[in-house]
Coordinates of C-alpha atoms and ligand atoms in Angstrom, one line a residue:
X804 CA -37.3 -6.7 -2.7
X805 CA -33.7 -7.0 -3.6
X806 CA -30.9 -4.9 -2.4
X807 CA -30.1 -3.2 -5.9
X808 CA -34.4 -2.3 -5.5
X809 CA -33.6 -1.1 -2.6
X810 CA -31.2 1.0 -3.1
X811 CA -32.6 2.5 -6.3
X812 CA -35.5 3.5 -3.9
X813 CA -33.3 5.1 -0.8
X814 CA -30.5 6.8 -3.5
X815 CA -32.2 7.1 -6.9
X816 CA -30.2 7.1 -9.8
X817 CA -26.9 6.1 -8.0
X818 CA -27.2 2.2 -7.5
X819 CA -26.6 -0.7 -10.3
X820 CA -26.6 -3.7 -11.5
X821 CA -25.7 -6.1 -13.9
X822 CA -25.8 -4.9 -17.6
X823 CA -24.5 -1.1 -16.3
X824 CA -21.2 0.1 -16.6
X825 CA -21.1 1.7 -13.5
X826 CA -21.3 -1.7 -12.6
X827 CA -18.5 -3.4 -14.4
X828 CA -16.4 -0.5 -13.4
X829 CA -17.5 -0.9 -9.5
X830 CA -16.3 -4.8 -9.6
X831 CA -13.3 -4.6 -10.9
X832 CA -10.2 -4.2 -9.4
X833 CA -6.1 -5.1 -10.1
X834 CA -6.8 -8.5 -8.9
X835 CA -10.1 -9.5 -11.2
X836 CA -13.7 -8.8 -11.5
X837 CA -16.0 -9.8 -8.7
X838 CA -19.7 -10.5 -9.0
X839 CA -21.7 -8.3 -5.8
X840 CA -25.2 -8.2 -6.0
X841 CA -25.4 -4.1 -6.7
X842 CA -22.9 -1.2 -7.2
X843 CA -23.7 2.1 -5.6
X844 CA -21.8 5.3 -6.9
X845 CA -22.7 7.7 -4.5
X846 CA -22.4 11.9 -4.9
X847 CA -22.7 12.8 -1.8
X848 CA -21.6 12.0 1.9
X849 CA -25.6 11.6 2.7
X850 CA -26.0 9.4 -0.1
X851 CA -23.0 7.1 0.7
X852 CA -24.9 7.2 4.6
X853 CA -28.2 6.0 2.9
X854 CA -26.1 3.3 1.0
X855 CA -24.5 1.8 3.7
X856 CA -27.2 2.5 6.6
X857 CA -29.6 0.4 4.1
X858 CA -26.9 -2.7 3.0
X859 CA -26.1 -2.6 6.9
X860 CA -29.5 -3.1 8.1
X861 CA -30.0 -5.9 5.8
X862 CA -26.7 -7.5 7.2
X863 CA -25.0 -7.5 3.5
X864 CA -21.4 -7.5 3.6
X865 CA -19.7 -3.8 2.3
X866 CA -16.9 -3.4 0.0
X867 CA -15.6 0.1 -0.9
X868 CA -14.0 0.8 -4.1
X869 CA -11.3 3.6 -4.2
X870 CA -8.6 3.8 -6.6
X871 CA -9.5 0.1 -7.7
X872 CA -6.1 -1.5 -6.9
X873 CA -6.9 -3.3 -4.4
X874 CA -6.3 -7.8 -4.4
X875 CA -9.5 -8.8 -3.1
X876 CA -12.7 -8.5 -6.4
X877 CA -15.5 -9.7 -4.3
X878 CA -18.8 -11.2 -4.9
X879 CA -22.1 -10.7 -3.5
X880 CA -23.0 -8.0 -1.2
X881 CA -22.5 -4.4 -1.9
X882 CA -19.7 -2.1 -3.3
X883 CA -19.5 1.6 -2.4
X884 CA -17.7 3.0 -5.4
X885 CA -15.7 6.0 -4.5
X886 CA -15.3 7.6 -8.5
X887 CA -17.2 10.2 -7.9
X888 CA -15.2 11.3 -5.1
X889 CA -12.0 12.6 -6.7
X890 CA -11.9 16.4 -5.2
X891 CA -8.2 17.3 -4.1
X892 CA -7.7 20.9 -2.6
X893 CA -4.5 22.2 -0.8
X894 CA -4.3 25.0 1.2
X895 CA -1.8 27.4 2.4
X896 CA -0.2 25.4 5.6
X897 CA -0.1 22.5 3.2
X898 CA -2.6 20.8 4.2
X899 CA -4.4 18.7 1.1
X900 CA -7.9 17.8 1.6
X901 CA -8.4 14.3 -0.7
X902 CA -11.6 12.6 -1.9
X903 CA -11.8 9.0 -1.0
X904 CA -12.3 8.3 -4.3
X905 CA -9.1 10.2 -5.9
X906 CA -5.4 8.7 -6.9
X907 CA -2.3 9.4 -5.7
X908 CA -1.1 10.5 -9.1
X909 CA -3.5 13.0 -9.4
X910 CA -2.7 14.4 -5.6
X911 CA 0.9 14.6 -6.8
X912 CA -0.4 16.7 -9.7
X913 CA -1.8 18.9 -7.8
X914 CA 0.8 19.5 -4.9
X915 CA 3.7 19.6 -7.6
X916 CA 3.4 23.2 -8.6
X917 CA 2.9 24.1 -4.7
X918 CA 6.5 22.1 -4.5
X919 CA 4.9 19.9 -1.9
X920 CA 4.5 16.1 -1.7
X921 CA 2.8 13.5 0.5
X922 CA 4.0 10.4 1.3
X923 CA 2.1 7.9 -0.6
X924 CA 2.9 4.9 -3.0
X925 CA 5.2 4.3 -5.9
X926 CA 2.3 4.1 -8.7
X927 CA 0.1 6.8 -10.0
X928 CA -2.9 4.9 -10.2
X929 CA -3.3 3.1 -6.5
X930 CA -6.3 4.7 -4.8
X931 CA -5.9 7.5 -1.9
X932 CA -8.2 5.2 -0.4
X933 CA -6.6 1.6 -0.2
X934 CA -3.4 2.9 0.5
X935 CA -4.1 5.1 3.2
X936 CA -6.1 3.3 5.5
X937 CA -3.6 0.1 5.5
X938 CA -0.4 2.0 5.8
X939 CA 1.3 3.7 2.6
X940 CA 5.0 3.2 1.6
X941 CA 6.6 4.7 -0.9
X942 CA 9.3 7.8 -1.8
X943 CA 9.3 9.6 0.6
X944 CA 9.2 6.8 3.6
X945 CA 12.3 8.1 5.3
X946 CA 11.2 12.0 5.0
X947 CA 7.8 11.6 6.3
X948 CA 7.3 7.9 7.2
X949 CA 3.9 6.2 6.2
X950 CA 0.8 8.0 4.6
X951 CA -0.8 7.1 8.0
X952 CA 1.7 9.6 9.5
X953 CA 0.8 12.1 7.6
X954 CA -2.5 11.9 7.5
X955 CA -4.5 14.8 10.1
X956 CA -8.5 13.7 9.5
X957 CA -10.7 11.3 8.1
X958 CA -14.2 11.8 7.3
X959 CA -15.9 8.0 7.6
X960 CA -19.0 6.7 7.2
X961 CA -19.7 4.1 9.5
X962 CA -21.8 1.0 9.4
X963 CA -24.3 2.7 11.1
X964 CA -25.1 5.0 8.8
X965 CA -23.2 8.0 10.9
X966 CA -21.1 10.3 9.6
X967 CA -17.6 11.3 11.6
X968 CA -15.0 12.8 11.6
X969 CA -11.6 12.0 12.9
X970 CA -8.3 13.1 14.2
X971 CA -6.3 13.0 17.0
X972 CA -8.8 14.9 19.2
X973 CA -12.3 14.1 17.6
X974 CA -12.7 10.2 18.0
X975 CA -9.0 9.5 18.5
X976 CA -9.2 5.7 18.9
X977 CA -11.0 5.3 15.5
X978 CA -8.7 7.2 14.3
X979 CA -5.8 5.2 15.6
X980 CA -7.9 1.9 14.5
X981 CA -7.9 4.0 10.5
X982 CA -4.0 4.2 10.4
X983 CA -3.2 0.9 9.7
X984 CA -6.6 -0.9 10.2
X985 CA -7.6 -0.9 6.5
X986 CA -11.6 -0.5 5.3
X987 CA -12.8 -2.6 8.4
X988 CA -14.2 0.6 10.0
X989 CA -16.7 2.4 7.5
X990 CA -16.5 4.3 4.3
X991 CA -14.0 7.0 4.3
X992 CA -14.7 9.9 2.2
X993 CA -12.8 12.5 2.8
X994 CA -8.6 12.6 3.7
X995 CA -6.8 15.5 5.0
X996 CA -3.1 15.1 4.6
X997 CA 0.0 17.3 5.8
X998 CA 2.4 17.8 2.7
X999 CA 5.8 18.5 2.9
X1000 CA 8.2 20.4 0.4
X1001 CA 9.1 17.7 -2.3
X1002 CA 11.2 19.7 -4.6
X1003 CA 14.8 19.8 -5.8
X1004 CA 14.6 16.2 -6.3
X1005 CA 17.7 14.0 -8.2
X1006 CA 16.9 10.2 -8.5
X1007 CA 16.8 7.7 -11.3
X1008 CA 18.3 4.2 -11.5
X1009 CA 21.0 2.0 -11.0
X1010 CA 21.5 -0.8 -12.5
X1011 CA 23.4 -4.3 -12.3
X1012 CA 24.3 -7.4 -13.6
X1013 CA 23.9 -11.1 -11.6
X1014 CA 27.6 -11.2 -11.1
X1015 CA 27.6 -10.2 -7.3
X1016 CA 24.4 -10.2 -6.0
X1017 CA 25.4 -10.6 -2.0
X1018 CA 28.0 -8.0 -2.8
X1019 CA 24.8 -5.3 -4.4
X1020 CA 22.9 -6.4 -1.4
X1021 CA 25.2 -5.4 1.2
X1022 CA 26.5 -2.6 -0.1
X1023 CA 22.7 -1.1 -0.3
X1024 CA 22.3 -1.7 3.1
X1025 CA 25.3 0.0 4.3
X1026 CA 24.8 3.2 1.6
X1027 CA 21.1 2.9 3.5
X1028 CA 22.5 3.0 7.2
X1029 CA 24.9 6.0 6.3
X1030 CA 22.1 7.9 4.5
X1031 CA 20.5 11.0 5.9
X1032 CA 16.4 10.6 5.7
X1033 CA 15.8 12.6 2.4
X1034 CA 17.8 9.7 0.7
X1035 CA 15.2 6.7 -0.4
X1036 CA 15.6 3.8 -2.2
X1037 CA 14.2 0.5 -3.4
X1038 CA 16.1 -2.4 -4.5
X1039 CA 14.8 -5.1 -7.1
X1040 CA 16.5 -7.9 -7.8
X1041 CA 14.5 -9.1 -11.2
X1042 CA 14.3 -12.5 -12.7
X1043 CA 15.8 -12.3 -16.4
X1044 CA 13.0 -12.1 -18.8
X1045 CA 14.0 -13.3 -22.1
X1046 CA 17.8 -12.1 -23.5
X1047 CA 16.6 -8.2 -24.0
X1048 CA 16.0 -8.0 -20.4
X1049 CA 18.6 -10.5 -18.5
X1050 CA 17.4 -8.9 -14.9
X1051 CA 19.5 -8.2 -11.7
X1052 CA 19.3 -5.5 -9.6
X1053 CA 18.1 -2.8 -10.1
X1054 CA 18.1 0.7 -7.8
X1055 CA 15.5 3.4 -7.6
X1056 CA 16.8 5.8 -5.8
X1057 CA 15.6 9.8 -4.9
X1058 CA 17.5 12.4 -3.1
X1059 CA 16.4 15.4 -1.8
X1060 CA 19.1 17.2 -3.3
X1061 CA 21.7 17.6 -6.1
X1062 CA 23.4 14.8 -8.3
X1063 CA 26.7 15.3 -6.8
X1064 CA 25.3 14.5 -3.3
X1065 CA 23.9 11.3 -4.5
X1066 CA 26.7 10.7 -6.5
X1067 CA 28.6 10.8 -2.9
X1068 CA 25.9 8.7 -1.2
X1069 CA 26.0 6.2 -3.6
X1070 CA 29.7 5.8 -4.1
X1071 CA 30.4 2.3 -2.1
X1072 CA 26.9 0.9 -4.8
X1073 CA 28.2 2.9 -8.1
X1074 CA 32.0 1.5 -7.2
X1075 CA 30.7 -2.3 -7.7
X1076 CA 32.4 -4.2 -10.6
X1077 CA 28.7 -5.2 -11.2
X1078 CA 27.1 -2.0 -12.1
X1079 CA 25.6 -1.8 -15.7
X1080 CA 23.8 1.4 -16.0
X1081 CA 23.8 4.8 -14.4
X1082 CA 21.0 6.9 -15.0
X1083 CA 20.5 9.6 -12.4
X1084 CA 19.1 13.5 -12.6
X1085 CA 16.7 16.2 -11.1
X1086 CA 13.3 14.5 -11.4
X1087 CA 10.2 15.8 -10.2
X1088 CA 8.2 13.9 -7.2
X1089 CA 5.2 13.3 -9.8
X1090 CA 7.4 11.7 -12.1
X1091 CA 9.0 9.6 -9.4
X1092 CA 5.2 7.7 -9.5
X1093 CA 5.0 4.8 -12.1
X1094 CA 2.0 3.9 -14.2
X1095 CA 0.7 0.5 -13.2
X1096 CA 0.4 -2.7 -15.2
X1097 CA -2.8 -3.0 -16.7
X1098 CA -4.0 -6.1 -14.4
X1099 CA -2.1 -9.2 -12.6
X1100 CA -0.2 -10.9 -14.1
X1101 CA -1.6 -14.5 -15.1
X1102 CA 1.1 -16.4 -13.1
X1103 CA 1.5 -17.5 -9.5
X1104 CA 3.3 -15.6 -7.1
X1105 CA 4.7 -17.9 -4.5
X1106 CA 6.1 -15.9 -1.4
X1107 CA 5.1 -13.1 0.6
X1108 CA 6.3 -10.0 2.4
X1109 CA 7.7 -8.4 6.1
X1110 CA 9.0 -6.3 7.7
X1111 CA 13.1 -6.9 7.9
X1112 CA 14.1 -5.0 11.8
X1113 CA 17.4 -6.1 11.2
X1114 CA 19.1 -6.5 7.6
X1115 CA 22.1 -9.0 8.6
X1116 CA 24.7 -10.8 6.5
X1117 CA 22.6 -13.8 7.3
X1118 CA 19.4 -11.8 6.5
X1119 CA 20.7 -10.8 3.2
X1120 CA 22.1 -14.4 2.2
X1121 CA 18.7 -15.9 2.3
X1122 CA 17.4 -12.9 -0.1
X1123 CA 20.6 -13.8 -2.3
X1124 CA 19.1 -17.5 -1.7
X1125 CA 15.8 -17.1 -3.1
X1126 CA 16.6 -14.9 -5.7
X1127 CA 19.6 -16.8 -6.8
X1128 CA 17.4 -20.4 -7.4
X1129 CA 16.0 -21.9 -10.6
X1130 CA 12.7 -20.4 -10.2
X1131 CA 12.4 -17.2 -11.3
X1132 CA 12.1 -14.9 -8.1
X1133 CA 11.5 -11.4 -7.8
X1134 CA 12.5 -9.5 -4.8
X1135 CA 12.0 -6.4 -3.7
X1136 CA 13.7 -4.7 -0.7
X1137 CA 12.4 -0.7 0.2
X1138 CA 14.1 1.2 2.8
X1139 CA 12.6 2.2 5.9
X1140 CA 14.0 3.6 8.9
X1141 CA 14.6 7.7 8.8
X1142 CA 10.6 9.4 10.3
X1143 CA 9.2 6.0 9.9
X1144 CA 11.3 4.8 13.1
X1145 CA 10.8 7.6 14.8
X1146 CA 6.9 6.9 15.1
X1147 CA 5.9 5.1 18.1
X1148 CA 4.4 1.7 17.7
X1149 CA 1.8 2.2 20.0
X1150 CA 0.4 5.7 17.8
X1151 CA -1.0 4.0 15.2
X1152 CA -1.9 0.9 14.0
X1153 CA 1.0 0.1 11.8
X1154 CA 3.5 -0.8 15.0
X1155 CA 6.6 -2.0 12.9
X1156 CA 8.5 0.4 13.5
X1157 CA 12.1 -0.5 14.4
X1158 CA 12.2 -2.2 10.6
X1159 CA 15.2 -1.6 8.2
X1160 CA 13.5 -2.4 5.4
X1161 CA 10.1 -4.0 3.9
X1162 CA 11.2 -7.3 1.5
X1163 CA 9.2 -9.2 -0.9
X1164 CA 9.9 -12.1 -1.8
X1165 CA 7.9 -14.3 -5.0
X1166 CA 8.7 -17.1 -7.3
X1167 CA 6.4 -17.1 -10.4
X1168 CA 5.3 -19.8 -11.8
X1169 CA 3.1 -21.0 -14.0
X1170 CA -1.0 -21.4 -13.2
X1171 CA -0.6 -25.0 -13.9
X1172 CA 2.1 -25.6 -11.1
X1173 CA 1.8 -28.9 -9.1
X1174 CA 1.5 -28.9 -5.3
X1175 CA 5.0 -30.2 -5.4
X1176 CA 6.6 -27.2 -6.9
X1177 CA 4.3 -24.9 -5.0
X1178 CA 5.5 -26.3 -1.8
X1179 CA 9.4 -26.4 -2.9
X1180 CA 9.4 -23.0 -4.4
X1181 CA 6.9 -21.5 -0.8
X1182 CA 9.5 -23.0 1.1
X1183 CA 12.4 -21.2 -0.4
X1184 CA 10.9 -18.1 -0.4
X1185 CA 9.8 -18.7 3.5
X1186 CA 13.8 -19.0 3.8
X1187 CA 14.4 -15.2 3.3
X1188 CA 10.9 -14.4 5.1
X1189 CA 12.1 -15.5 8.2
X1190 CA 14.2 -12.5 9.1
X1191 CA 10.8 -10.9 8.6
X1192 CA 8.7 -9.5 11.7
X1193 CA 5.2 -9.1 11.2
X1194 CA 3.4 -8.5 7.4
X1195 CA 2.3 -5.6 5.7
X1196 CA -1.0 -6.1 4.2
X1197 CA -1.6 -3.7 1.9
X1198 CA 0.6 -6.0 -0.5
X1199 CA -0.4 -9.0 0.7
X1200 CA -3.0 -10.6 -2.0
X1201 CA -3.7 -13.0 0.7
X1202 CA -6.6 -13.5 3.4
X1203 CA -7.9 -14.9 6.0
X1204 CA -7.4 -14.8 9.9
X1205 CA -4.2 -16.2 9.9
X1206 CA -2.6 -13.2 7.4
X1207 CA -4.7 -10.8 9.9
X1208 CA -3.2 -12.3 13.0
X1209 CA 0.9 -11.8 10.9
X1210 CA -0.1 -8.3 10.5
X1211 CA -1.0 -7.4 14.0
X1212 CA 1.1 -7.9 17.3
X1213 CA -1.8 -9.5 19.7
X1214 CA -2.0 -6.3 21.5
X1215 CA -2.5 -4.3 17.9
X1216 CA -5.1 -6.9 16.9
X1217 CA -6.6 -6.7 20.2
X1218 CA -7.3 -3.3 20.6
X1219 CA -8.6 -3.2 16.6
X1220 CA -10.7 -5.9 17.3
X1221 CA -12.3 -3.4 20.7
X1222 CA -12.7 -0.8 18.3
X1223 CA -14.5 -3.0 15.4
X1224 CA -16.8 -4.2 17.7
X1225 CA -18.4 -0.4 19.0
X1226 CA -18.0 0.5 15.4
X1227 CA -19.0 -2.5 13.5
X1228 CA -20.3 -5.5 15.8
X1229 CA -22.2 -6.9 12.4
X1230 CA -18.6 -7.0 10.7
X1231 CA -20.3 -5.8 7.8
X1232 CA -17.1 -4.1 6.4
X1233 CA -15.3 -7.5 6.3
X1234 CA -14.6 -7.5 2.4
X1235 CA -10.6 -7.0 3.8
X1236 CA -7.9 -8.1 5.8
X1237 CA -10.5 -8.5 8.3
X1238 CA -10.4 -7.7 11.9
X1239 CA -13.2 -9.8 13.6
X1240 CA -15.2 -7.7 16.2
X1241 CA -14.0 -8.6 19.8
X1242 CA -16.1 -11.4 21.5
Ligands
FAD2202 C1 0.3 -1.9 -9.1 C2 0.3 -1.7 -7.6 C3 1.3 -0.9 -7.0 C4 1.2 -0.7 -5.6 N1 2.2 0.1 -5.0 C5 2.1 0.3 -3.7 C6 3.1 1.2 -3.1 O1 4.0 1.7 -3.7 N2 3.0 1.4 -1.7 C7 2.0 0.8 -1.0 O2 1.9 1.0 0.2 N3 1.1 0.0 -1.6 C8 1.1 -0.2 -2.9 N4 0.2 -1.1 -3.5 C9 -0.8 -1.8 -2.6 C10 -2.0 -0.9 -2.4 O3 -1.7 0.0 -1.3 C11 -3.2 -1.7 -2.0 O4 -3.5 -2.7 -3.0 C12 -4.5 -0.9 -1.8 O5 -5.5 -1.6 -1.2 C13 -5.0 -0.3 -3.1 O6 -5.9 0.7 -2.8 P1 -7.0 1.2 -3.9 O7 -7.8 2.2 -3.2 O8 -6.4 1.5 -5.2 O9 -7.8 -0.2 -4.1 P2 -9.3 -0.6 -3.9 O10 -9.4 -1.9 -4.6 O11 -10.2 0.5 -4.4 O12 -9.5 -0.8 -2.4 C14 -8.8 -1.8 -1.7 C15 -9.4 -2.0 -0.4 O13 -9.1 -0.9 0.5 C16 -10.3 -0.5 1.2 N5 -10.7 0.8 0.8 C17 -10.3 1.5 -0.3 N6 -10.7 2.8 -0.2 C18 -11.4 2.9 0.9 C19 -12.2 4.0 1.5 N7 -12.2 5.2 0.9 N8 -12.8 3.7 2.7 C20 -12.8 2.5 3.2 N9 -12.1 1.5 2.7 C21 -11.4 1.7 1.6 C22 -11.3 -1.5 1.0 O14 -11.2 -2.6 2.0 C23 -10.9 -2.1 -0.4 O15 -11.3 -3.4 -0.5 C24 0.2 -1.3 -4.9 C25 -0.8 -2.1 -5.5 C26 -0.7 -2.3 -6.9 C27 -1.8 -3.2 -7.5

């Protein structure tokens, strides 16, 4: 018998195959289109149990499928696809109970006539899922710090077939290993996050030419230092792409607050000879969220990411570096600091907390690139990733045990790895950053 047989036997109707469009829709993610053996698209908690108790036993490795954005298609084994697990319900503390399946657009949606927000992501489209488990940055970093810190339960489905839930009183050191550890754990279904007010919100963009880069860089850190926590920013620095778009940097900024305020915030950035473009007004949190490109781009991205603790002149020279080569080189720099400091790095899994800022760093270049200009343009952007502290892995399209062991101090990795092995000695939810059970 084969495991799609299998599985049409233990949860009828739910599990496919090749030829379905359940399954083409289970495989693919942002990254590509893997080839697993069988999709399962589970209705119920019992029926993802059944799924993964049977795929388990068997020993077949287990990838879940949430939002779909994820950098990792994979092939053979099983995929739990979450789509049918979209429900999203807040109540009247604030507290939003989220589907495993849903996206953060649609949880925005929902809390923005509430005038409540959790911190999430930038993009509409990236899965609850994904995001949550392996940290969460985005607009409201400095407010609230991570999803993770937010987040007040998890219902997950674990490889043996058990259904828990956790929090910091019911299973707490799963539910450390969850904040931060990824999908090496189980299946979770079910996320209970506490919002916060998200309302009066001013934000928009600033942009500027290539004239003064170091000048843009320093300034933003400054601007960032001074700033109270309900200010948040990111800072691109974009390759020129064609003469319609000649890139530079460019500001996204939000402000809990009105446009005078951030017009006061922002006055050492919007003084700069090199500004282009002001473009700043209320804006709700939901409209804050981007749509996502419709797949990855067909180009290599040479670089990485980190966490910056400390964002020095010298830091912020080898940014100016990189971006300022032949290669074109994107860079992005996101505050941090504000709640997201004030978490201890021992309280979840995610222990970076004294960092300033997150940085990527990428050249692009072309499929066809030789090793030699792979290795000069990886070595440039290595430059600027050297003032960087550990990597965050939810935007890291990279694996293996070396990017698990960046992500972790040993002690983090360490403790994961205890947890991984009571919870899933067969490693069966490896399909990730993985955390290898502990000897
Ligand atoms: C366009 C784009 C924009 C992004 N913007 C941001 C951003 O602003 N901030 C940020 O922090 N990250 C961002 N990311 C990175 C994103 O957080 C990760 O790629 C994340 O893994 C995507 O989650 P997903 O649920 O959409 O993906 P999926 O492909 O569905 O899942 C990715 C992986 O997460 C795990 N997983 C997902 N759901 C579950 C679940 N319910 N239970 C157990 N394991 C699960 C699995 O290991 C799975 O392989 C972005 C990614 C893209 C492609």
């Amino acid at each position: 018998m084969s495991l799609l047989s299998d599985l049409s036997e233990r949860v009828p109707g739910r599990a496919h195959g090749p030829g379905a469009s359940e399954y083409d829709a289970g495989r693919t993610v942002f990254a590509g289109v893997g080839e697993p053996d069988a999709v399962v698209r589970p209705h119920t908690v019992d029926e993802v149990a059944a799924a993964v108790g049977l795929a388990a036993a068997a020993g077949m490795p287990i990838a879940v499928r949430s939002g779909g954005h994820g950098l990792l298609p994979v092939d053979g084994g099983l995929v739990v696809d979450l789509a049918e697990f979209t429900a999203i319900e807040v109540d009247a503390t604030g507290l939003v109970t989220v589907g495993g399946g849903a996206h953060w657009g649609d949880v925005a949606a929902v809390l923005g006539p509430h005038g409540l927000g959790v911190s999430s992501g930038d993009t509409r489209d990236v899965g609850v899922g994904g995001l949550a488990l392996g940290g969460g940055v985005g607009w409201l970093v400095r407010e609230q710090g991570l999803a993770i810190d937010a987040l007040r339960e998890v219902e997950l489905v674990t490889a043996a077939g058990e259904v828990l839930t956790l929090s910091e009183t019911s299973h707490p050191e799963l539910f450390w290993a969850v904040r931060g550890g990824g999908g090496n754990f189980g299946v979770a279904t079910r996320f209970v996050f506490q919002a916060i007010p998200a309302d009066g919100l001013v934000g928009g963009l600033v942009r500027f030419d290539r004239s003064d880069v170091p000048a843009v860089l320093r300034a933003w850190r400054d601007v960032m230092r001074a700033g109270p926590d309900e200010l948040n920013s990111s800072l691109m620095l974009l390759p020129p792409f064609g003469p319609e778009m000649p890139g530079g940097p460019q500001l996204g900024v939000a402000l809990k607050g009105d446009e005078s305020r951030l017009h006061e915030l922002l006055a050492p950035l919007l003084a700069l000879p090199s500004v282009v473009e002001v473009s700043l007004a209320p804006v709700a949190y939901s409209e804050l969220l981007e749509d996502a490109p419709p797949g990855r781009p067909p180009f290599l991205f040479v670089g990485g990411n980190g966490f910056v603790p400390d964002l020095s002149d010298a830091a912020l020279d080898a940014v100016a570096a990189a971006y300022a080569r032949e290669v074109p080189t994107m860079v992005l720099l996101r505050a941090l600091g504000g709640a997201f400091s004030r978490v201890a790095p021992d309280a979840t899994a995610i222990p970076h907390r004294d960092a300033e800022a997150l940085l990527i760093v990428n050249g692009v270049l072309a499929a066809d690139a030789s090793p030699e200009q792979l290795a000069a343009v990886k070595a440039g952007s290595d430059a600027a990733l050297a003032f960087t502290s550990g990597t965050y892995g939810n935007f890291s399209a990279e694996y293996g045990p070396e990017v698990t062991a960046s992500m972790y101090p040993p002690a983090t990795l360490e403790r994961l790895r205890r947890i991984k092995r009571q919870v899933d000695p067969g490693n069966v939810f490896r399909r990730n950053h993985n955390i290898a059970p502990a000897d």
